[in-house]
mmCIF file of C-alpha atoms in Angstrom:
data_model
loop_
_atom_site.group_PDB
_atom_site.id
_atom_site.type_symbol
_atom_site.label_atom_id
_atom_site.label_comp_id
_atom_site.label_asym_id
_atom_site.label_seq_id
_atom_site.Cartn_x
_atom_site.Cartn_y
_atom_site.Cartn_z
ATOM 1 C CA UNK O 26 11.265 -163.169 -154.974
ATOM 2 C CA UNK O 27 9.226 -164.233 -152.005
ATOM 3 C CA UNK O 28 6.853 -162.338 -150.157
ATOM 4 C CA UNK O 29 9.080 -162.946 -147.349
ATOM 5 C CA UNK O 30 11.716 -161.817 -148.577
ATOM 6 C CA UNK O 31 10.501 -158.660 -149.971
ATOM 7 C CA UNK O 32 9.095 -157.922 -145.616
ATOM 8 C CA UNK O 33 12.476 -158.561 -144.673
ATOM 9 C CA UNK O 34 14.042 -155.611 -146.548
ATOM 10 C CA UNK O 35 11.803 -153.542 -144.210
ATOM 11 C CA UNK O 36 12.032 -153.000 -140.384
ATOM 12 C CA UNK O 37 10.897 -150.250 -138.049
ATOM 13 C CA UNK O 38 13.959 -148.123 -137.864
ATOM 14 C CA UNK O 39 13.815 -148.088 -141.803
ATOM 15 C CA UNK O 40 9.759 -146.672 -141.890
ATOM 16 C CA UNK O 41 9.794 -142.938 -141.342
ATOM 17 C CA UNK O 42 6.175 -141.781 -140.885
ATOM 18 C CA UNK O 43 5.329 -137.562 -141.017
ATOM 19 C CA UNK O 44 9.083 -136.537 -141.405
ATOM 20 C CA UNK O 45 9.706 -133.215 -142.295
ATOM 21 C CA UNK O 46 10.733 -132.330 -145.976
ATOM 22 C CA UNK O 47 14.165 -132.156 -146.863
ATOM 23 C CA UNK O 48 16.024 -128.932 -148.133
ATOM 24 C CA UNK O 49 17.790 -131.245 -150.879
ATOM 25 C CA UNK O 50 18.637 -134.853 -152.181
ATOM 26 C CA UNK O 51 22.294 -135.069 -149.995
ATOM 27 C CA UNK O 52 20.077 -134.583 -146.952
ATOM 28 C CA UNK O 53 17.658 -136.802 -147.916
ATOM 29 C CA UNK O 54 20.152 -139.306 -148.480
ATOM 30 C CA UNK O 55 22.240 -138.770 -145.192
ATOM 31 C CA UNK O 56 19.171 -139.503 -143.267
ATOM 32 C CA UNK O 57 18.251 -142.710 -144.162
ATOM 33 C CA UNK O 58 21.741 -144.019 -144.737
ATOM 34 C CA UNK O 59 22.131 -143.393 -140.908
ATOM 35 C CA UNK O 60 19.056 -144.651 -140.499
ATOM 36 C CA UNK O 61 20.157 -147.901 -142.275
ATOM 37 C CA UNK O 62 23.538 -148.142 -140.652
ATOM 38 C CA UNK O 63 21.811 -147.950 -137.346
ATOM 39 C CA UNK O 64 19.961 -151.101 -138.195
ATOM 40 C CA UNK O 65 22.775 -152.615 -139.313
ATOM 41 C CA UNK O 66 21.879 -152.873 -142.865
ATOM 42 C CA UNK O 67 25.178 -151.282 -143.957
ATOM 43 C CA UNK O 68 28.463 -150.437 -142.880
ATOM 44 C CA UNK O 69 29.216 -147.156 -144.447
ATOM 45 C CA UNK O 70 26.965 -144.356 -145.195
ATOM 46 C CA UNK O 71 29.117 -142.467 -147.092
ATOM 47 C CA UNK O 72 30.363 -145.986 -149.318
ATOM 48 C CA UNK O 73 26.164 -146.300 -149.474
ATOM 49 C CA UNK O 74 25.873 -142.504 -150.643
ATOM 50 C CA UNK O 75 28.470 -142.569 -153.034
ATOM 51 C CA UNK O 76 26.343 -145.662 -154.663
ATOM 52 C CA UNK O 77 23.388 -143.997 -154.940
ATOM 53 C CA UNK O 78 25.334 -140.838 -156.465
ATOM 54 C CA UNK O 79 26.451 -143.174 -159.014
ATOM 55 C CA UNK O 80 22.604 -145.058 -159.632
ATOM 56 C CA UNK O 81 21.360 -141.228 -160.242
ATOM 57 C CA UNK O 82 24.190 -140.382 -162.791
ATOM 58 C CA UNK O 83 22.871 -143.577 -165.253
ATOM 59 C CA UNK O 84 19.271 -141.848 -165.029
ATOM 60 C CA UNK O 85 16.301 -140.723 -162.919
ATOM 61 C CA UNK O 86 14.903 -141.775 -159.817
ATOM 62 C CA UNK O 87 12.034 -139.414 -159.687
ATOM 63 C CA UNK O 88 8.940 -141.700 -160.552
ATOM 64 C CA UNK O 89 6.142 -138.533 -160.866
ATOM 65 C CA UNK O 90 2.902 -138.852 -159.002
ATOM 66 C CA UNK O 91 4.731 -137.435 -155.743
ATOM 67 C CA UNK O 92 7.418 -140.636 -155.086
ATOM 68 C CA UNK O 93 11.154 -141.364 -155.501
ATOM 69 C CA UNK O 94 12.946 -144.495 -155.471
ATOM 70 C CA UNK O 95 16.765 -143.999 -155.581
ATOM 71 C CA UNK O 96 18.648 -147.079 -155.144
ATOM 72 C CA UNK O 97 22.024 -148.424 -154.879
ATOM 73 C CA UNK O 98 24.097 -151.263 -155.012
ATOM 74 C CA UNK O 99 27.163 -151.578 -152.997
ATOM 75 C CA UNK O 100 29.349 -153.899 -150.839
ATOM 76 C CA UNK O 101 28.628 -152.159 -147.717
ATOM 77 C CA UNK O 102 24.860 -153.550 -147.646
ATOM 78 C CA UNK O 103 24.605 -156.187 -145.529
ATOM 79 C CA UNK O 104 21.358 -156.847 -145.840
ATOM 80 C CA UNK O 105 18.914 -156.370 -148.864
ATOM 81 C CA UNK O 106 16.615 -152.876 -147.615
ATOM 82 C CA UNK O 107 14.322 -150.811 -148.262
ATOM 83 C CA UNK O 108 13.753 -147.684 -145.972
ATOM 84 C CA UNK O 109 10.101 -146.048 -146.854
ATOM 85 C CA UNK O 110 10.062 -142.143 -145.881
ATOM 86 C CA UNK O 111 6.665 -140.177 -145.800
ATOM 87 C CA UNK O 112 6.968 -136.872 -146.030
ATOM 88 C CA UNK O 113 4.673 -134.050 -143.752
ATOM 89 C CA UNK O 114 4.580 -131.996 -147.302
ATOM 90 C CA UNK O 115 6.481 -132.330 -150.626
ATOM 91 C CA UNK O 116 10.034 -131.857 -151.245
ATOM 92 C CA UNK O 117 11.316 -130.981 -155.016
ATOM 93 C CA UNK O 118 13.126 -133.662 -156.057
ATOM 94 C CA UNK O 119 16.252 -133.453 -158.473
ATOM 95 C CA UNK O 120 17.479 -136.356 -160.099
ATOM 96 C CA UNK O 121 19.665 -136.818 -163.379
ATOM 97 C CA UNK O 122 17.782 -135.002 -165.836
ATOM 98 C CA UNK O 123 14.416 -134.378 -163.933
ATOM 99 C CA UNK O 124 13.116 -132.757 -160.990
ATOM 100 C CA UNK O 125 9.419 -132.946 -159.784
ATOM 101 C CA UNK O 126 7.534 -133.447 -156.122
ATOM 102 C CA UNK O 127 8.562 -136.134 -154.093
ATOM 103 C CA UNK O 128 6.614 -136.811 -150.942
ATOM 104 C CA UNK O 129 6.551 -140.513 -150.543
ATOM 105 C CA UNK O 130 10.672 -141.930 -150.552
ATOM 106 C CA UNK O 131 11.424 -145.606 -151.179
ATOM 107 C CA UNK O 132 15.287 -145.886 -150.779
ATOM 108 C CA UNK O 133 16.568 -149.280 -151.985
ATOM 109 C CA UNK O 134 20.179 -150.765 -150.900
ATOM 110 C CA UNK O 135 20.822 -153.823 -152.242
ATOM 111 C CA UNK O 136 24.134 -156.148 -151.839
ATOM 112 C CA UNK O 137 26.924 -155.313 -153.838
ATOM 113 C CA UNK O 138 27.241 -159.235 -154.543
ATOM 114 C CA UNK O 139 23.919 -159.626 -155.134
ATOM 115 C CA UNK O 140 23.366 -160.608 -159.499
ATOM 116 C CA UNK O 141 21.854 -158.227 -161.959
ATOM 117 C CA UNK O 142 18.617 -160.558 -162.140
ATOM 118 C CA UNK O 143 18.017 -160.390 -158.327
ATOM 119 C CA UNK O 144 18.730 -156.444 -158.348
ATOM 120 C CA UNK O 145 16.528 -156.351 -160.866
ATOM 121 C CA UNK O 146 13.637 -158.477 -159.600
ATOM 122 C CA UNK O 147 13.754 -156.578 -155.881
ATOM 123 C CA UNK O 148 13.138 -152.938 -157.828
ATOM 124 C CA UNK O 149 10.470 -155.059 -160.141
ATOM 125 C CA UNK O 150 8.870 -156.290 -156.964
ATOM 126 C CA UNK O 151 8.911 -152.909 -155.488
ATOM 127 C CA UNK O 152 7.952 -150.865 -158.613
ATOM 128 C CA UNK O 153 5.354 -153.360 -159.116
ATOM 129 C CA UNK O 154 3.535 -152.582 -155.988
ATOM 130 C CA UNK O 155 3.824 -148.718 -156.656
ATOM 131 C CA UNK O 156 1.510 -148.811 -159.370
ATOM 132 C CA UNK O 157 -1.461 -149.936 -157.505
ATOM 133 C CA UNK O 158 -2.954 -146.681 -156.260
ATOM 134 C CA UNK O 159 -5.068 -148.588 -153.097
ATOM 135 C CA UNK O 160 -1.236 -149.372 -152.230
ATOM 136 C CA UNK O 161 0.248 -145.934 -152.619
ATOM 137 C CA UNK O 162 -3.107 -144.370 -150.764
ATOM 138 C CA UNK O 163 -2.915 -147.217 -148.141
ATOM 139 C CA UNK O 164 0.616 -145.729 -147.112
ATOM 140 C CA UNK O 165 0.100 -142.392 -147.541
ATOM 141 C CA UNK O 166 -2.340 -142.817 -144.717
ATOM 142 C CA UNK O 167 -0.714 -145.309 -142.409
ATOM 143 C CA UNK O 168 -0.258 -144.315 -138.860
ATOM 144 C CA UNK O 169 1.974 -146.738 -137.648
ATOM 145 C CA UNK O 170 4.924 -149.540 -138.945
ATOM 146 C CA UNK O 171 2.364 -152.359 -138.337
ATOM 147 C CA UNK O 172 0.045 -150.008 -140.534
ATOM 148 C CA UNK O 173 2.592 -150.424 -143.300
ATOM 149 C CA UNK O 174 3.885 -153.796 -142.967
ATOM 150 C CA UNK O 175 0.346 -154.751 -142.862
ATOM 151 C CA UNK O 176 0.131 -152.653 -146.340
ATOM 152 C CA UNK O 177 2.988 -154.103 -147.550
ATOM 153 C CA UNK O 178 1.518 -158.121 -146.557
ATOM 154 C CA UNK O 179 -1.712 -157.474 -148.167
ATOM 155 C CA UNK O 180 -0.154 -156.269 -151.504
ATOM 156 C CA UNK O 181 2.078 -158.890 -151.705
ATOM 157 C CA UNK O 182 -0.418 -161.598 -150.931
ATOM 158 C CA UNK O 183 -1.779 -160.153 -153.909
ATOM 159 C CA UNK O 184 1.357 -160.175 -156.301
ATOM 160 C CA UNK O 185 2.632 -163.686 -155.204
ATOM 161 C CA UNK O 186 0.994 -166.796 -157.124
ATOM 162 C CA UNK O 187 -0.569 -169.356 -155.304
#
């Protein structure tokens, strides 16, 4: 995947800087479904919901070291996404057969008629950048979208061969 393509799953009503925790994973999920039907990245939050329901029943989401990364696949995404949610303090995160602190959120939607491999190579991409720990600390301390798109641009510059 392109570095371009990878800053287009992101926009500024899908970056949610110093939000307070959430009391579970439904919340969690309500909020930035709306916030990705609001910018028109999918039709139905609960049709995006009940995908990510059925991602966590295959296995977990929780990736340790304080993030998440639930993700779904569904027909209602129109438009490959990824809303990033930073959390004032950590939430306890429950998913499939683990549960552990989740402060930093990366919530992926992708297309339902999008193919396995490109799936696939958008959570790589992502998962990929998650490992660097300059990344992780870069967004923990971001102030602003620009901060993390800027993040997000430098990383990637990084990962993409010349």
């Amino acid at each position: 995947m392109a570095k371009l393509d990878l800053l287009e799953t992101i926009s500024e009503k899908t970056i949610i800087l110093d939000y307070e925790p959430f009391t579970d994973k439904e919340e969690l999920f309500r909020f930035l479904a709306g916030r990705l039907r609001e910018d028109g990245r999918i039709l139905s939050e609960d049709a995006f919901i009940e995908a990510l329901h059925q991602r966590q029943d295959t296995g977990s989401t929780y990736m340790g070291e304080e993030i998440a990364l639930p993700h779904g696949k569904s027909s209602t995404v129109q438009k490959n996404s990824i809303c990033f949610c930073r959390l004032t303090a950590p939430m306890v995160y429950h998913s499939h057969d683990e549960e552990g602190p989740v402060r930093l959120i990366f919530l992926l939607g992708v297309q339902g008629g999008t193919e396995g491999k490109e799936y696939l190579r958008i959570l790589a991409d992502l998962s990929g950048l998650l490992v660097h720990e300059e990344f992780v600390g870069a967004l923990e301390k971001a102030a602003s979208y620009e901060e993390v798109l800027k993040t997000f641009e430098k990383f990637l510059d990084r990962e993409t061969p010349d």
